């Protein structure tokens, strides 16, 4: 008796709040499913109420702007009125052209994505069981995954580029430069202090040019 009275109260409360009472198939749902359904119905009712309020606000705002425009035209001369009307037409034309360009760019972007994008089909047959916040969350997850994949590819390309630079500036090139530098430093000592400097210069210059040539050749190969 008490359970039946509680069910009647729940139905009456849902009717008072603008939410439809559960139908016959919904009576067989579990307790959690009923709670989720009631929450969804409340969300839909609140969403419809907000939409109606936004529509009413938009209507009032348009009426206010129309009255202001009429008052502005009534308070100026005929010449100024013509200029204001022409200026408003120009602004409206610019807005329409901008909106048209944005629409064309969007169509072009979507067409390109359709032709050369990822050929992935996401089955959302369960969407009728999801609430709008859950659907928005799922869409956001897909967008975040795409951004993460793009960032990973960009980081990977950057890493490969740095590895190529390491190959150019590392390994044999650095070792060769060290050996040649050591020879250039200790060659005067091995030749003796009385050896004339011009001979050392004649030996150092071609060796240095050879090292530069080898280094540039390796750099152009890895470019």
C-alpha positions as CSV (number, residue, x, y, z in Angstrom):
1,X,0.0,0.0,0.0
2,X,2.8,2.4,1.0
3,X,4.8,1.5,-2.2
4,X,1.8,2.2,-4.4
5,X,1.3,5.6,-2.7
6,X,5.0,6.4,-3.3
7,X,4.7,5.6,-7.0
8,X,1.6,7.8,-7.3
9,X,3.6,10.6,-5.6
10,X,6.5,10.2,-8.0
11,X,4.2,10.3,-11.0
12,X,2.4,13.4,-9.6
13,X,5.7,15.1,-8.9
14,X,7.0,14.4,-12.4
15,X,3.7,15.8,-13.9
16,X,4.0,18.9,-11.8
17,X,7.6,19.5,-13.0
18,X,6.7,19.1,-16.6
19,X,8.2,15.6,-17.0
20,X,6.2,12.8,-18.5
21,X,5.2,9.9,-16.3
22,X,7.0,6.6,-17.0
23,X,5.3,4.6,-19.7
24,X,4.5,0.9,-19.4
25,X,7.8,-0.5,-20.7
26,X,9.7,1.9,-18.4
27,X,8.0,0.3,-15.4
28,X,10.3,-2.8,-15.9
29,X,13.5,-0.8,-15.7
30,X,15.9,-1.2,-12.8
31,X,16.1,1.4,-10.0
32,X,19.3,2.9,-11.4
33,X,17.8,3.0,-15.0
34,X,14.8,4.8,-13.6
35,X,16.9,7.4,-11.8
36,X,18.9,7.9,-15.0
37,X,15.7,8.3,-17.1
38,X,14.3,10.8,-14.6
39,X,17.5,12.8,-14.6
40,X,17.5,12.8,-18.4
41,X,13.9,14.0,-18.5
42,X,14.7,16.8,-16.0
43,X,17.6,17.8,-18.1
44,X,15.5,17.9,-21.3
45,X,12.8,20.0,-19.5
46,X,15.4,22.4,-18.2
47,X,17.0,22.6,-21.6
48,X,13.7,23.4,-23.3
49,X,13.0,26.1,-20.6
50,X,16.4,27.7,-21.2
51,X,15.8,27.6,-25.0
52,X,12.5,29.4,-24.6
53,X,14.1,32.0,-22.3
54,X,16.9,32.6,-24.8
55,X,14.3,33.0,-27.6
56,X,12.3,35.5,-25.6
57,X,15.4,37.5,-24.7
58,X,16.5,37.6,-28.4
59,X,13.0,38.8,-29.4
60,X,13.1,41.6,-26.8
61,X,16.6,42.6,-27.7
62,X,15.6,42.8,-31.4
63,X,12.6,44.9,-30.5
64,X,14.7,47.2,-28.4
65,X,17.3,47.7,-31.2
66,X,14.5,48.4,-33.7
67,X,13.0,51.1,-31.5
68,X,16.4,52.7,-31.0
69,X,17.0,52.7,-34.7
70,X,13.6,54.3,-35.4
71,X,14.3,57.0,-32.7
72,X,17.7,57.6,-34.2
73,X,16.3,58.1,-37.7
74,X,13.5,60.4,-36.4
75,X,16.0,62.7,-34.6
76,X,18.2,63.5,-37.7
77,X,17.8,65.3,-40.9
78,X,16.9,63.7,-44.2
79,X,20.4,63.7,-45.5
80,X,21.8,62.2,-42.4
81,X,19.0,59.6,-42.4
82,X,20.1,58.5,-45.9
83,X,23.7,58.2,-44.8
84,X,22.8,56.1,-41.8
85,X,20.6,53.8,-43.9
86,X,23.3,53.4,-46.5
87,X,25.9,52.7,-43.8
88,X,23.7,50.1,-42.3
89,X,23.2,48.4,-45.6
90,X,26.9,48.3,-46.2
91,X,27.5,46.7,-42.8
92,X,24.8,44.1,-43.4
93,X,26.3,43.4,-46.9
94,X,29.8,42.9,-45.4
95,X,28.4,40.6,-42.7
96,X,26.6,38.5,-45.3
97,X,29.7,38.3,-47.5
98,X,31.8,37.2,-44.5
99,X,29.2,34.6,-43.5
100,X,29.1,33.3,-47.1
101,X,32.9,33.1,-47.2
102,X,33.0,31.2,-43.9
103,X,30.4,28.8,-45.2
104,X,32.3,28.2,-48.4
105,X,35.5,27.6,-46.4
106,X,33.8,25.2,-44.1
107,X,32.3,23.2,-47.0
108,X,35.8,23.1,-48.7
109,X,37.4,22.0,-45.4
110,X,34.8,19.2,-44.9
111,X,35.1,18.1,-48.5
112,X,38.9,17.9,-48.2
113,X,38.6,16.0,-45.0
114,X,36.1,13.6,-46.6
115,X,38.3,12.9,-49.5
116,X,41.7,12.7,-47.9
117,X,40.9,12.3,-44.2
118,X,41.0,9.3,-41.9
119,X,38.6,6.6,-43.2
120,X,37.2,5.8,-39.8
121,X,33.6,5.0,-39.0
122,X,32.5,5.3,-35.4
123,X,29.4,3.3,-34.5
124,X,27.2,5.4,-32.2
125,X,24.1,3.2,-32.3
126,X,24.1,3.5,-28.5
127,X,23.7,7.3,-28.7
128,X,20.0,7.0,-27.9
129,X,21.0,5.6,-24.5
130,X,23.4,8.5,-23.8
131,X,22.6,11.9,-22.3
132,X,23.7,15.0,-24.2
133,X,26.6,15.7,-21.7
134,X,27.8,12.1,-22.3
135,X,27.7,12.6,-26.1
136,X,29.6,15.9,-25.8
137,X,32.2,14.1,-23.7
138,X,32.6,11.4,-26.3
139,X,33.0,13.9,-29.1
140,X,35.6,15.8,-27.0
141,X,37.5,12.6,-26.4
142,X,37.7,12.1,-30.2
143,X,38.9,15.7,-30.7
144,X,41.6,15.4,-27.9
145,X,42.8,12.1,-29.4
146,X,43.2,13.7,-32.8
147,X,45.2,16.6,-31.3
148,X,47.3,14.2,-29.3
149,X,48.2,12.2,-32.4
150,X,49.1,15.4,-34.3
151,X,51.3,16.6,-31.5
152,X,53.0,13.1,-31.3
153,X,53.7,13.1,-35.0
154,X,55.1,16.6,-34.8
155,X,57.4,15.7,-31.9
156,X,58.5,12.6,-33.7
157,X,59.5,14.5,-36.8
158,X,61.4,17.0,-34.7
159,X,63.2,14.1,-32.9
160,X,64.2,12.7,-36.3
161,X,65.5,16.0,-37.4
162,X,67.6,16.4,-34.2
163,X,69.0,12.8,-34.7
164,X,70.1,13.8,-38.2
165,X,71.9,16.8,-36.8
166,X,73.6,14.6,-34.2
167,X,74.8,12.4,-37.0
168,X,76.3,15.3,-38.9
169,X,77.9,17.0,-35.9
170,X,78.8,13.8,-34.0
171,X,80.8,10.6,-34.3
172,X,83.6,10.7,-36.9
173,X,83.4,14.4,-37.7
174,X,84.1,15.5,-34.1
175,X,86.8,12.9,-33.8
176,X,88.5,14.1,-37.0
177,X,88.4,17.7,-35.9
178,X,89.9,16.7,-32.5
179,X,92.8,14.8,-34.3
180,X,93.5,17.6,-36.7
181,X,93.4,20.2,-33.9
182,X,95.8,18.1,-31.9
183,X,98.2,17.8,-34.9
184,X,98.0,21.6,-35.5
185,X,98.8,22.2,-31.9
186,X,101.7,19.8,-31.4
187,X,103.2,19.9,-34.9
188,X,105.4,22.9,-34.1
189,X,106.7,21.1,-31.0
190,X,107.6,18.0,-33.0
191,X,109.3,20.0,-35.7
192,X,111.4,22.0,-33.2
193,X,111.4,25.5,-32.0
194,X,113.8,26.6,-34.8
195,X,111.5,25.5,-37.6
196,X,110.4,28.5,-39.6
197,X,106.7,29.4,-39.2
198,X,105.9,29.6,-43.0
199,X,106.4,25.8,-43.4
200,X,103.9,25.1,-40.6
201,X,101.4,27.5,-42.2
202,X,101.7,25.7,-45.6
203,X,100.9,22.4,-43.9
204,X,98.1,23.7,-41.7
205,X,96.1,25.4,-44.4
206,X,95.5,22.4,-46.8
207,X,94.7,20.1,-43.8
208,X,92.2,22.6,-42.5
209,X,90.6,23.0,-45.9
210,X,90.3,19.2,-46.2
211,X,88.6,19.0,-42.9
212,X,86.1,21.7,-43.9
213,X,85.4,20.0,-47.2
214,X,84.7,16.6,-45.5
215,X,82.5,18.3,-42.9
216,X,80.4,20.1,-45.5
217,X,80.1,16.9,-47.6
218,X,78.6,15.1,-44.6
219,X,76.3,17.9,-43.8
220,X,74.9,18.1,-47.4
221,X,74.4,14.3,-47.4
222,X,72.2,14.5,-44.3
223,X,70.3,17.6,-45.3
